[in-house]
PDB file of C-alpha atoms and ligand atoms in Angstrom:
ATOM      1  CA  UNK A   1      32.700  13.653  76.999  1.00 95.00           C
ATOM      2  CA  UNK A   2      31.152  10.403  77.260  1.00 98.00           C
ATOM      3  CA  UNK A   3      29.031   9.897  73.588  1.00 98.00           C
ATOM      4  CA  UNK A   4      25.705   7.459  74.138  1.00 98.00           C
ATOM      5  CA  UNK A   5      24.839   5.957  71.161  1.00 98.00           C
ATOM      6  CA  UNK A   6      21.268   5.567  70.051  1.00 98.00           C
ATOM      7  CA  UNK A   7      19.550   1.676  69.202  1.00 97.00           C
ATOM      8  CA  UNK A   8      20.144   2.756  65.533  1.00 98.00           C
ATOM      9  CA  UNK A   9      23.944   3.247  66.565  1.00 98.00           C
ATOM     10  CA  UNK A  10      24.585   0.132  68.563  1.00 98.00           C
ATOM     11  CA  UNK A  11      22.848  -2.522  65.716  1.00 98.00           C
ATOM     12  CA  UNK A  12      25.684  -0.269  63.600  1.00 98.00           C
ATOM     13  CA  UNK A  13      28.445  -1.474  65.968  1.00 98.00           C
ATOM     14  CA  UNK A  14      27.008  -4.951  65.824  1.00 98.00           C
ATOM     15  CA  UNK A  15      27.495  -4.704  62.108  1.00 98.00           C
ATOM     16  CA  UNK A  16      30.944  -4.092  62.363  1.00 99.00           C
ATOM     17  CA  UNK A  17      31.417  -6.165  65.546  1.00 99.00           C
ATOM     18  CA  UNK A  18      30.161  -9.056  64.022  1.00 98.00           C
ATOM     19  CA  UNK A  19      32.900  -8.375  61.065  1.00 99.00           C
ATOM     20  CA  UNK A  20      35.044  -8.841  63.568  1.00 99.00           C
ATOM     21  CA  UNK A  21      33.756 -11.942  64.988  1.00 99.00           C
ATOM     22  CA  UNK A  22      34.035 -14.097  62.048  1.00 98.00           C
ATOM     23  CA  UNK A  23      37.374 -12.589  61.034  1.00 98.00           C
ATOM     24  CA  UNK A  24      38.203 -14.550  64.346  1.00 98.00           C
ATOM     25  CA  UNK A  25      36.787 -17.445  62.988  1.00 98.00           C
ATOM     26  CA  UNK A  26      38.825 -17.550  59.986  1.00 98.00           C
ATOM     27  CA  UNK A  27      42.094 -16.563  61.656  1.00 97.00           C
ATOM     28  CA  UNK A  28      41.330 -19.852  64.619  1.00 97.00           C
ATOM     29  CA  UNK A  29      41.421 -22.228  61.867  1.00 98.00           C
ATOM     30  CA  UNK A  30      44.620 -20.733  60.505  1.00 98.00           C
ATOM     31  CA  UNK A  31      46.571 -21.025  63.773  1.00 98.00           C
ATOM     32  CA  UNK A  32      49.209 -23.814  63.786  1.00 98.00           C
ATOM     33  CA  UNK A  33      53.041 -23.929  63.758  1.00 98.00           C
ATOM     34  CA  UNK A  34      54.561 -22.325  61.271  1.00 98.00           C
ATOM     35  CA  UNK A  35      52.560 -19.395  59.833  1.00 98.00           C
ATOM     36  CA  UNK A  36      53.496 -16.498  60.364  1.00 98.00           C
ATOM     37  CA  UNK A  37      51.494 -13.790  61.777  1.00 98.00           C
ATOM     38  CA  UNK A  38      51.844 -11.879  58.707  1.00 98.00           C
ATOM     39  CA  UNK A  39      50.161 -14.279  56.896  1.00 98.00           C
ATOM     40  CA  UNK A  40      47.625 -14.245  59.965  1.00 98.00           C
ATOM     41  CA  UNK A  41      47.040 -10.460  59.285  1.00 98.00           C
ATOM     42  CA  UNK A  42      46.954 -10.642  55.641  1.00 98.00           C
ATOM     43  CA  UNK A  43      44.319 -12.646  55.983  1.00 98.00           C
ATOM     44  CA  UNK A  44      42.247 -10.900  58.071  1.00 98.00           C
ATOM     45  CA  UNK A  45      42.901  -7.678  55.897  1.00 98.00           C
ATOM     46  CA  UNK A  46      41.209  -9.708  52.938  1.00 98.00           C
ATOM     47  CA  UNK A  47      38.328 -10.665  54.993  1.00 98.00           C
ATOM     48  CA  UNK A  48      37.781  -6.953  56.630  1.00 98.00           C
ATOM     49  CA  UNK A  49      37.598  -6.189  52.643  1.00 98.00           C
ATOM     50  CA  UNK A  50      35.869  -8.439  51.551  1.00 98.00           C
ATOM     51  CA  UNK A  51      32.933  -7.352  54.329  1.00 98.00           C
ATOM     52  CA  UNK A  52      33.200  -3.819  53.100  1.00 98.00           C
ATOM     53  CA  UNK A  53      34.970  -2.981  56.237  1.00 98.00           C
ATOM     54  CA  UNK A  54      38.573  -1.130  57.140  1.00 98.00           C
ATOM     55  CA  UNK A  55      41.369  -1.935  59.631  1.00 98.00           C
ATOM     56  CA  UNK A  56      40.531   0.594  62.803  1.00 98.00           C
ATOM     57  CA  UNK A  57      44.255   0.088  63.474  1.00 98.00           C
ATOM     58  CA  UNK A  58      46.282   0.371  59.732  1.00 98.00           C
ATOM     59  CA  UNK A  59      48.161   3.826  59.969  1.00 98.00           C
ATOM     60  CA  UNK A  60      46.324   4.567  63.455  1.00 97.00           C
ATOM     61  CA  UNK A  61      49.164   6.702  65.163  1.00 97.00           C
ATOM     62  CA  UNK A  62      51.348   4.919  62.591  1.00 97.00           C
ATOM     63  CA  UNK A  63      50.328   1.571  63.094  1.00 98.00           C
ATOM     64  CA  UNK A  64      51.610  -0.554  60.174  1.00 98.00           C
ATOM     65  CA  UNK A  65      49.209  -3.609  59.822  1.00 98.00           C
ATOM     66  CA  UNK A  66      45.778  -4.240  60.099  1.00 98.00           C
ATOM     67  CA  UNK A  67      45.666  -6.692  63.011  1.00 98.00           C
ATOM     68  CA  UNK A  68      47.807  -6.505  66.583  1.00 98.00           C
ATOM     69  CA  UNK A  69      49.009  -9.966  67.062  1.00 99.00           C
ATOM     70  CA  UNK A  70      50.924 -10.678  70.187  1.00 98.00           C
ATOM     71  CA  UNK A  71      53.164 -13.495  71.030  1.00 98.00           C
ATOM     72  CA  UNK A  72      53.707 -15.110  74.548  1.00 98.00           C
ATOM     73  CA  UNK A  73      55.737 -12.259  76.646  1.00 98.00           C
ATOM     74  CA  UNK A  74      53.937  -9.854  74.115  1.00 98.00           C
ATOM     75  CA  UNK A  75      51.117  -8.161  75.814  1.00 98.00           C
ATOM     76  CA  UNK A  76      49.549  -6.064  73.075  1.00 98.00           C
ATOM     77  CA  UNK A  77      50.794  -4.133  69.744  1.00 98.00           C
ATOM     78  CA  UNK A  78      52.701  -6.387  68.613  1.00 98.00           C
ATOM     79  CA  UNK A  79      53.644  -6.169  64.711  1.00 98.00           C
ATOM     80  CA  UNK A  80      52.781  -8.706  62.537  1.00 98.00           C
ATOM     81  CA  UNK A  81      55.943 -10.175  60.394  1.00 98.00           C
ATOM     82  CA  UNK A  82      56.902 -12.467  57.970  1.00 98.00           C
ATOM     83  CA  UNK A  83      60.094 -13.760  60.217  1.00 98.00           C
ATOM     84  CA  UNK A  84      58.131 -14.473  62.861  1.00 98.00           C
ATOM     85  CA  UNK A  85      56.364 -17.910  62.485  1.00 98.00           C
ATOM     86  CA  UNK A  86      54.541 -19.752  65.312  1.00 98.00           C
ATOM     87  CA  UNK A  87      55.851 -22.933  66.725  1.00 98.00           C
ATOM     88  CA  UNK A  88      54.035 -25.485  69.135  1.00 98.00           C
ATOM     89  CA  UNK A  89      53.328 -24.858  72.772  1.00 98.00           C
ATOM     90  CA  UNK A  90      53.295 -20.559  71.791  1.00 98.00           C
ATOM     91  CA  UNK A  91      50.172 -18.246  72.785  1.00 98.00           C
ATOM     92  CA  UNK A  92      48.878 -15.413  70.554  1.00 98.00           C
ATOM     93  CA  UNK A  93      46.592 -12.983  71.301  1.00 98.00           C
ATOM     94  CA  UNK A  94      45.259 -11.270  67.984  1.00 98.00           C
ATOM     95  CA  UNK A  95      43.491  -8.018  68.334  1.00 99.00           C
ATOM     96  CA  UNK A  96      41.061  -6.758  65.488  1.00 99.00           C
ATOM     97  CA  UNK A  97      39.190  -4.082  64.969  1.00 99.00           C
ATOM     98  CA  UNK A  98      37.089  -3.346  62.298  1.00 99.00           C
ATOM     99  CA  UNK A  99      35.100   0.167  60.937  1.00 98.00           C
ATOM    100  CA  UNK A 100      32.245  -0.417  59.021  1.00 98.00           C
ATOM    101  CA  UNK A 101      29.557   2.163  57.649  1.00 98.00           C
ATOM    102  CA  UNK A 102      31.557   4.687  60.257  1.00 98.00           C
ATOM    103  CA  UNK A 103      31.477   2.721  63.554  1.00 98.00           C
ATOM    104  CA  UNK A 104      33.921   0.543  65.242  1.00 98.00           C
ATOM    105  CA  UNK A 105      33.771  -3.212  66.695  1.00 98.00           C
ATOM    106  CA  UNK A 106      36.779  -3.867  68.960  1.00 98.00           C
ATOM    107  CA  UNK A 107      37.905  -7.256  69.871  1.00 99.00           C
ATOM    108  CA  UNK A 108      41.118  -9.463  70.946  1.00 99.00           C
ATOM    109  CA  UNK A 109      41.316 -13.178  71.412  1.00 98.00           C
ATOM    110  CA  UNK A 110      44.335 -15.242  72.781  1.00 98.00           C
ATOM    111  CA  UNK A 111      44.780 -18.427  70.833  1.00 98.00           C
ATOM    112  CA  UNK A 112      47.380 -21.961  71.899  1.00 98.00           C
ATOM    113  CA  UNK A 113      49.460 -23.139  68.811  1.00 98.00           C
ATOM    114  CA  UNK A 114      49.014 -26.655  69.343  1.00 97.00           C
ATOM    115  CA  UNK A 115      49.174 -28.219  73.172  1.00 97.00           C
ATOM    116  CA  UNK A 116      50.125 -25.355  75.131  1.00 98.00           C
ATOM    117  CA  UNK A 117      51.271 -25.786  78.944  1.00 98.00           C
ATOM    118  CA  UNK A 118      48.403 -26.151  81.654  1.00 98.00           C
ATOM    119  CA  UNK A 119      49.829 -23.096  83.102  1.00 98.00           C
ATOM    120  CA  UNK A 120      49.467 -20.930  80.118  1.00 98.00           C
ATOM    121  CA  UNK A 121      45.827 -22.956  80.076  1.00 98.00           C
ATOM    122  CA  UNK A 122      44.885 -21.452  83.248  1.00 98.00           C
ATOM    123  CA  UNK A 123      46.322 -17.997  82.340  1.00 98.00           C
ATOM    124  CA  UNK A 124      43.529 -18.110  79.228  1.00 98.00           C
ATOM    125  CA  UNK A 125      40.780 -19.415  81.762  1.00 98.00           C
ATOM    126  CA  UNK A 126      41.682 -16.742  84.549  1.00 99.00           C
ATOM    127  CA  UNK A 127      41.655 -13.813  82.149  1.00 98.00           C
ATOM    128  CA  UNK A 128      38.265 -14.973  79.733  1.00 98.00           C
ATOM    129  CA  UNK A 129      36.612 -15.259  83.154  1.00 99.00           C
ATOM    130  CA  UNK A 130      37.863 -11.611  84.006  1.00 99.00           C
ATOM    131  CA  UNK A 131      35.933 -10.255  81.003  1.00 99.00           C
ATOM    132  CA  UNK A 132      32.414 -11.824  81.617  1.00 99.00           C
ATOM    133  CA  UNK A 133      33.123 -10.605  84.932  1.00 99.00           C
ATOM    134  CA  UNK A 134      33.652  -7.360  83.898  1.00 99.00           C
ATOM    135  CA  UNK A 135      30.824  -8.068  81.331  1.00 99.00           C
ATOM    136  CA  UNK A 136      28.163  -8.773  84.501  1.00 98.00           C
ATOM    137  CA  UNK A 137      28.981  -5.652  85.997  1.00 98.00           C
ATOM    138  CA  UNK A 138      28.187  -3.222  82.583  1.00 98.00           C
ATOM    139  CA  UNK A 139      24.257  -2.195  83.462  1.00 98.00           C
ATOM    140  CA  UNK A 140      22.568   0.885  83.776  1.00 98.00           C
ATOM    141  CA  UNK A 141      23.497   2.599  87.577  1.00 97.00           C
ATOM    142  CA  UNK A 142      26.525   0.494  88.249  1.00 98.00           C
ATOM    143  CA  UNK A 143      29.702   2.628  88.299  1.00 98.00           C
ATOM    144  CA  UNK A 144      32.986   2.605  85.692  1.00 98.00           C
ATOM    145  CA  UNK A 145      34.769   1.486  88.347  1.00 98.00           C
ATOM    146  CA  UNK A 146      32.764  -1.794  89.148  1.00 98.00           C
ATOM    147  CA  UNK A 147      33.653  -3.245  85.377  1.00 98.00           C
ATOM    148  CA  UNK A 148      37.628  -2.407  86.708  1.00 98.00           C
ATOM    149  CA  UNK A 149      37.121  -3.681  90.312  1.00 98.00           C
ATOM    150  CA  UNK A 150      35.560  -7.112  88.891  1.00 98.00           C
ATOM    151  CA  UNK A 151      38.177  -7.841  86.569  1.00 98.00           C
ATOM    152  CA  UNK A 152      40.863  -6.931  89.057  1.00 98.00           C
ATOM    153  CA  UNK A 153      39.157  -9.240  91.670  1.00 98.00           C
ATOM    154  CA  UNK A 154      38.776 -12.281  89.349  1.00 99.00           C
ATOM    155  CA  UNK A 155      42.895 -11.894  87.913  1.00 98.00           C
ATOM    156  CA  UNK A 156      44.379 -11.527  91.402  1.00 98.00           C
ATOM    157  CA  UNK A 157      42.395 -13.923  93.590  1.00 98.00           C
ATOM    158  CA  UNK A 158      44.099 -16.359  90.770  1.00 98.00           C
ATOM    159  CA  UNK A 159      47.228 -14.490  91.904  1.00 98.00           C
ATOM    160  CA  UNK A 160      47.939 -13.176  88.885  1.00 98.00           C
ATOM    161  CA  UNK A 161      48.108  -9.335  87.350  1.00 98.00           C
ATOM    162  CA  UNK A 162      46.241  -6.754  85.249  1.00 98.00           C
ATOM    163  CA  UNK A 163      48.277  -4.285  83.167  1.00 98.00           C
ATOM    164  CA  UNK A 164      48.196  -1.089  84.524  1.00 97.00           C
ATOM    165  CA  UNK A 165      49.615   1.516  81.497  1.00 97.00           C
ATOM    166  CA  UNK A 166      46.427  -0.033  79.384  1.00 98.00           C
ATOM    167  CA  UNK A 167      43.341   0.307  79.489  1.00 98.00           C
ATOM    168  CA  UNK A 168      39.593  -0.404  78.344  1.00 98.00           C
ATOM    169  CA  UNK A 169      38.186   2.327  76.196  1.00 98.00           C
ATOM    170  CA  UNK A 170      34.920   4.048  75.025  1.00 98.00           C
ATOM    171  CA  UNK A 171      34.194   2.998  71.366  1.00 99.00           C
ATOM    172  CA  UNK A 172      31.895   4.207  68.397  1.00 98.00           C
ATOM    173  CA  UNK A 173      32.519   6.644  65.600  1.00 98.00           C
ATOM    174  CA  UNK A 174      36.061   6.655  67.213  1.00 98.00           C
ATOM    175  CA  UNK A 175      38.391   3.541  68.386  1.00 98.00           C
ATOM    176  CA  UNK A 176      39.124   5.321  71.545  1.00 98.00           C
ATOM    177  CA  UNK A 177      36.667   7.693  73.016  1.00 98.00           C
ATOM    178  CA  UNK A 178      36.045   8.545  76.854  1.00 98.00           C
ATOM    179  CA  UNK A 179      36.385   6.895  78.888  1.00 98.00           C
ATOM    180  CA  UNK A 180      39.284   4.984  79.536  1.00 98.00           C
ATOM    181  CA  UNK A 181      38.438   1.958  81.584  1.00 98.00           C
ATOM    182  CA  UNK A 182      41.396   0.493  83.770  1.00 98.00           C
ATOM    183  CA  UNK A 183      41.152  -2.990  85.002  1.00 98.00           C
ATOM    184  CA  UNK A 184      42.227  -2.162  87.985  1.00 98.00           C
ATOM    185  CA  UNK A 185      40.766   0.462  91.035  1.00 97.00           C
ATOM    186  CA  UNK A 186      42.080   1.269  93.814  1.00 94.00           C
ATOM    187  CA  UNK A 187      40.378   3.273  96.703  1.00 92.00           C
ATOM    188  CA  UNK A 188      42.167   6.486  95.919  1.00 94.00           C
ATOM    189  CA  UNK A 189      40.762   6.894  92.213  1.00 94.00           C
ATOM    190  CA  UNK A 190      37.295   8.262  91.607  1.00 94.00           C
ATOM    191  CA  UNK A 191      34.626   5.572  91.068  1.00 96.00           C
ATOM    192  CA  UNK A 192      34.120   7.461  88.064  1.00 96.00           C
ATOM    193  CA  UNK A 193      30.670   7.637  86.005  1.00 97.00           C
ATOM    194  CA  UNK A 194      27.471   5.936  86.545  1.00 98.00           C
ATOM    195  CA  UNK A 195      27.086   3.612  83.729  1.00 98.00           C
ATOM    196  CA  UNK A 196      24.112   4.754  81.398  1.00 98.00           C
ATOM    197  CA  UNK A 197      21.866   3.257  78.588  1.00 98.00           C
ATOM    198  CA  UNK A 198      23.674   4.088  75.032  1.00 98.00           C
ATOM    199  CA  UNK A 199      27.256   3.819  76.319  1.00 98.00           C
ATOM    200  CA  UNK A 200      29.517   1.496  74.225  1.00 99.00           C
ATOM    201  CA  UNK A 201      32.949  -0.288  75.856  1.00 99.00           C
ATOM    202  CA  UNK A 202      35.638  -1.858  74.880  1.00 99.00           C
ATOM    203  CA  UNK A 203      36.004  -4.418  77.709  1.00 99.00           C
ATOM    204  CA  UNK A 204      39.449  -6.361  77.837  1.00 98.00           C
ATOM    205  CA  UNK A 205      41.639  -7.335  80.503  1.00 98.00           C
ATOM    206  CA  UNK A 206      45.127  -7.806  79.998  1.00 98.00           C
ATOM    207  CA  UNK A 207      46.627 -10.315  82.138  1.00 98.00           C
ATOM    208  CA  UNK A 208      50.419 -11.095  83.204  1.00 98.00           C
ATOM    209  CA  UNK A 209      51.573 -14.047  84.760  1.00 96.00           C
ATOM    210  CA  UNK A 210      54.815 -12.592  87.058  1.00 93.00           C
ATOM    211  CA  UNK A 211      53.807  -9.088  87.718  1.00 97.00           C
ATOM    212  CA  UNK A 212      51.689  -6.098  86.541  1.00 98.00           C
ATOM    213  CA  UNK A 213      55.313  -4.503  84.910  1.00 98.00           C
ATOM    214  CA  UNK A 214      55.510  -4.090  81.327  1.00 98.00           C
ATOM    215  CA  UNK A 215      58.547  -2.586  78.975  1.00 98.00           C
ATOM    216  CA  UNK A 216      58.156  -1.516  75.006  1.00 98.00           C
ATOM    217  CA  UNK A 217      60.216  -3.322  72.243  1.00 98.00           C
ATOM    218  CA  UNK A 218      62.385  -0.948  70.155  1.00 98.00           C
ATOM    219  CA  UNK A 219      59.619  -1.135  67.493  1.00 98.00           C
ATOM    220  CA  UNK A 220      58.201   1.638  69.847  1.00 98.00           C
ATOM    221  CA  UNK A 221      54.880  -0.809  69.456  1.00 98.00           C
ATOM    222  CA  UNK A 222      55.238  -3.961  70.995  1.00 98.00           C
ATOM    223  CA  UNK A 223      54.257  -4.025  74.683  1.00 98.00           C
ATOM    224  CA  UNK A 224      56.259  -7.137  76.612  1.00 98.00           C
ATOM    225  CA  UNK A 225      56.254  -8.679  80.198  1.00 98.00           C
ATOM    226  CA  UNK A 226      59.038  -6.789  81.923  1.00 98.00           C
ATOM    227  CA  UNK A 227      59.844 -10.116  83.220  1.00 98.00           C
ATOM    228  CA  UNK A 228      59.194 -12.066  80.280  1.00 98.00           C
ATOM    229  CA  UNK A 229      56.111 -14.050  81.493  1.00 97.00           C
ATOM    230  CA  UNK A 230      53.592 -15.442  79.350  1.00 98.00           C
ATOM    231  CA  UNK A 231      50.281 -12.694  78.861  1.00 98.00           C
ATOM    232  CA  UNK A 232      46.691 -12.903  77.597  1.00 98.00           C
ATOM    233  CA  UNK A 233      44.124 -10.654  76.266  1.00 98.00           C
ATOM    234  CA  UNK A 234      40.635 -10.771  75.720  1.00 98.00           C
ATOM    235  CA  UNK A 235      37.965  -8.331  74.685  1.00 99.00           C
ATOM    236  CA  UNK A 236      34.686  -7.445  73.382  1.00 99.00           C
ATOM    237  CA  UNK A 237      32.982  -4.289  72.531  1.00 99.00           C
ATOM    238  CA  UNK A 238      29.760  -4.345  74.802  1.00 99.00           C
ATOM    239  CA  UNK A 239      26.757  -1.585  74.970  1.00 99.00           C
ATOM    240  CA  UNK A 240      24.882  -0.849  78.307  1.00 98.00           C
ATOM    241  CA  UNK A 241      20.940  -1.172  77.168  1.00 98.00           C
ATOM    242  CA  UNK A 242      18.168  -1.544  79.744  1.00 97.00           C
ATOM    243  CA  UNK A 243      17.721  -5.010  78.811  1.00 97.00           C
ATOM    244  CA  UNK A 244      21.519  -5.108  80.368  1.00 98.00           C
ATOM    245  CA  UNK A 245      25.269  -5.585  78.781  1.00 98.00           C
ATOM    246  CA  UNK A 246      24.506  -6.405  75.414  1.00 98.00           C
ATOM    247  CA  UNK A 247      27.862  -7.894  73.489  1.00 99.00           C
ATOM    248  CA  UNK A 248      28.645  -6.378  70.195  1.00 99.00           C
ATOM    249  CA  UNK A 249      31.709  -8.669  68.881  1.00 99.00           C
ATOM    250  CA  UNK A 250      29.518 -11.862  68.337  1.00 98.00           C
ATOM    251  CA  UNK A 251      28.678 -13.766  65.199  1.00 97.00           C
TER     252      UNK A 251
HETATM  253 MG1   MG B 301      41.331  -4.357  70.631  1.00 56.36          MG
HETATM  254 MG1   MG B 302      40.312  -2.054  72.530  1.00 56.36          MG
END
C-alpha cells in the first residue's frame, strides 16, 4: 500500500531532509586524501545527533554504521572503515539518511577526492542529470514508470547503465515503503501507479560505467561493478504536491 502523506507530514520530511542536507555539507568539506570514511561517518553520526536526529541505516537489517559510503567500483552499501582512506583521483558516493521526529529524509551524493578523471567527471554529470530528470517527471497523473523511463533514457543515451537489483523507494514513517521505483522500464512491466498528491520518493539513479552487472563483497553489504567500473549515485527524497515535485533533501 502506497501511504500519502499529508502537508503536515511532508514539512516533517523536510525537517529531517534538510538534516540531511547539511550533514552533506559538512562531510564535502571533509573530503580529501587520506581520511578515512570512518572518520567521514563518524562525523556525520555527531551531526545527525547533534540535530536531534538518528541514523535510518545503523542496525537497519544489521547495518553497522550510520552512513553508506561507497568507493569507485562500489555502487552502494559500502561499510565505512578505518583502513580504508581516500587517495586522489577516487569517487565516493555517501548515502545518508536521517529520522527525525518519526519521518525519514533519504539522500546520496557522489563526491571527487581531488582532480578526478574527465571520464569519471562525465559519469557524475550523466547520472545528476538522470535525477532532475527523473525529478521533472514526479507530478500529479504522470505514471511510476515515467520517473524510471526518464532516468533510463538520460543514463543510456550517454551509453552508460542503471543498476537493475536496486531500486528507488517510497519513504516516510519507514525508509522503504511501496513502492519500489526501478530506474529502468521496459515494455513488459506494468506502468505501475498514477502518481498522486501526498506521495513521498526516494529518487536515485545508480549509474555504472561498463554494464548494468553488479556482484556483493563478502561483507554481504557492499554492492560492486561486476566488472570493476567506476559508479555514481545520487538521490533526493521528493513529494508529489499540486504545486509539482517538491524536493525534500535541501538546505
Ligand atoms: Mg539513500
Ligand atoms: Mg534511498
Amino acid at each position: 500500500m502506497i501511504i500519502l502523506k499529508s502537508y503536515r507530514e511532508i514539512q516533517k520530511m523536510r525537517e529531517a531532509g534538510r538534516v540531511v542536507a547539511q550533514a552533506h555539507q559538512l562531510i564535502k568539506g571533509m573530503i580529501e586524501p587520506g581520511v578515512s570514511t570512518l572518520a567521514l561517518d563518524l562525523a556525520v553520526a555527531d551531526f545527525i545527533h547533534r540535530k536531534g536526529g538518528t541514523s535510518s541505516f545503523l542496525n537497519y537489517h544489521g547495518f553497522p554504521a550510520h552512513t553508506c559510503i561507497s568507493v569507485n567500483e562500489e555502487l552502494v552499501h559500502g561499510i565505512p572503515s578505518a583502513e580504508r582512506c581516500l587517495a586522489a583521483g577516487d569517487i565516493v558516493t555517501i548515502d545518508i539518511g536521517v529520522i527525525l521526529d518519526g519521518y525519514h529524509g533519504d539522500s546520496a551524493w557522489s563526491y571527487g577526492v581531488g582532480e578526478i578523471s574527465a571520464e569519471k567527471q562525465r559519469l557524475f554529470a550523466v547520472t545528476e542529470a538522470a535525477l532532475w530528470d527523473g525529478i521533472a517527471q514526479a507530478t500529479r497523473g504522470n505514471r511510476l514508470s515515467d520517473i524510471s523511463r526518464a532516468v533510463q533514457k538520460t543514463v543510456e543515451a550517454a551509453g552508460m547503465h542503471v543498476a537493475r537489483e536496486y531500486v528507488g523507494h517510497g519513504i516516510g514513517r519507514s525508509m522503504h515503503e511501496e513502492p519500489q521505483l526501478p530506474n529502468y522500464w521496459l515494455p513488459s512491466m506494468r506502468r505501475g501507479p498514477r502518481l498522486r498528491s501526498g506521495m513521498t520518493l526516494a529518487i536515485e539513479p545508480m549509474v555504472l560505467l561498463g554494464t548494468h552487472e553488479t556482484e556483493v563483497l563478502a561483507d554481504d553489504w557492499t554492492v560492486i561493478s561486476a566488472d570493476h567500473s567506476p559508479t555514481a549515485h545520487f538521490e533526493h527524497t521528493v513529494a508529489i504536491t499540486p504545486d509539482g515535485p517538491q524536493i525534500l533533501t535541501l538546505l
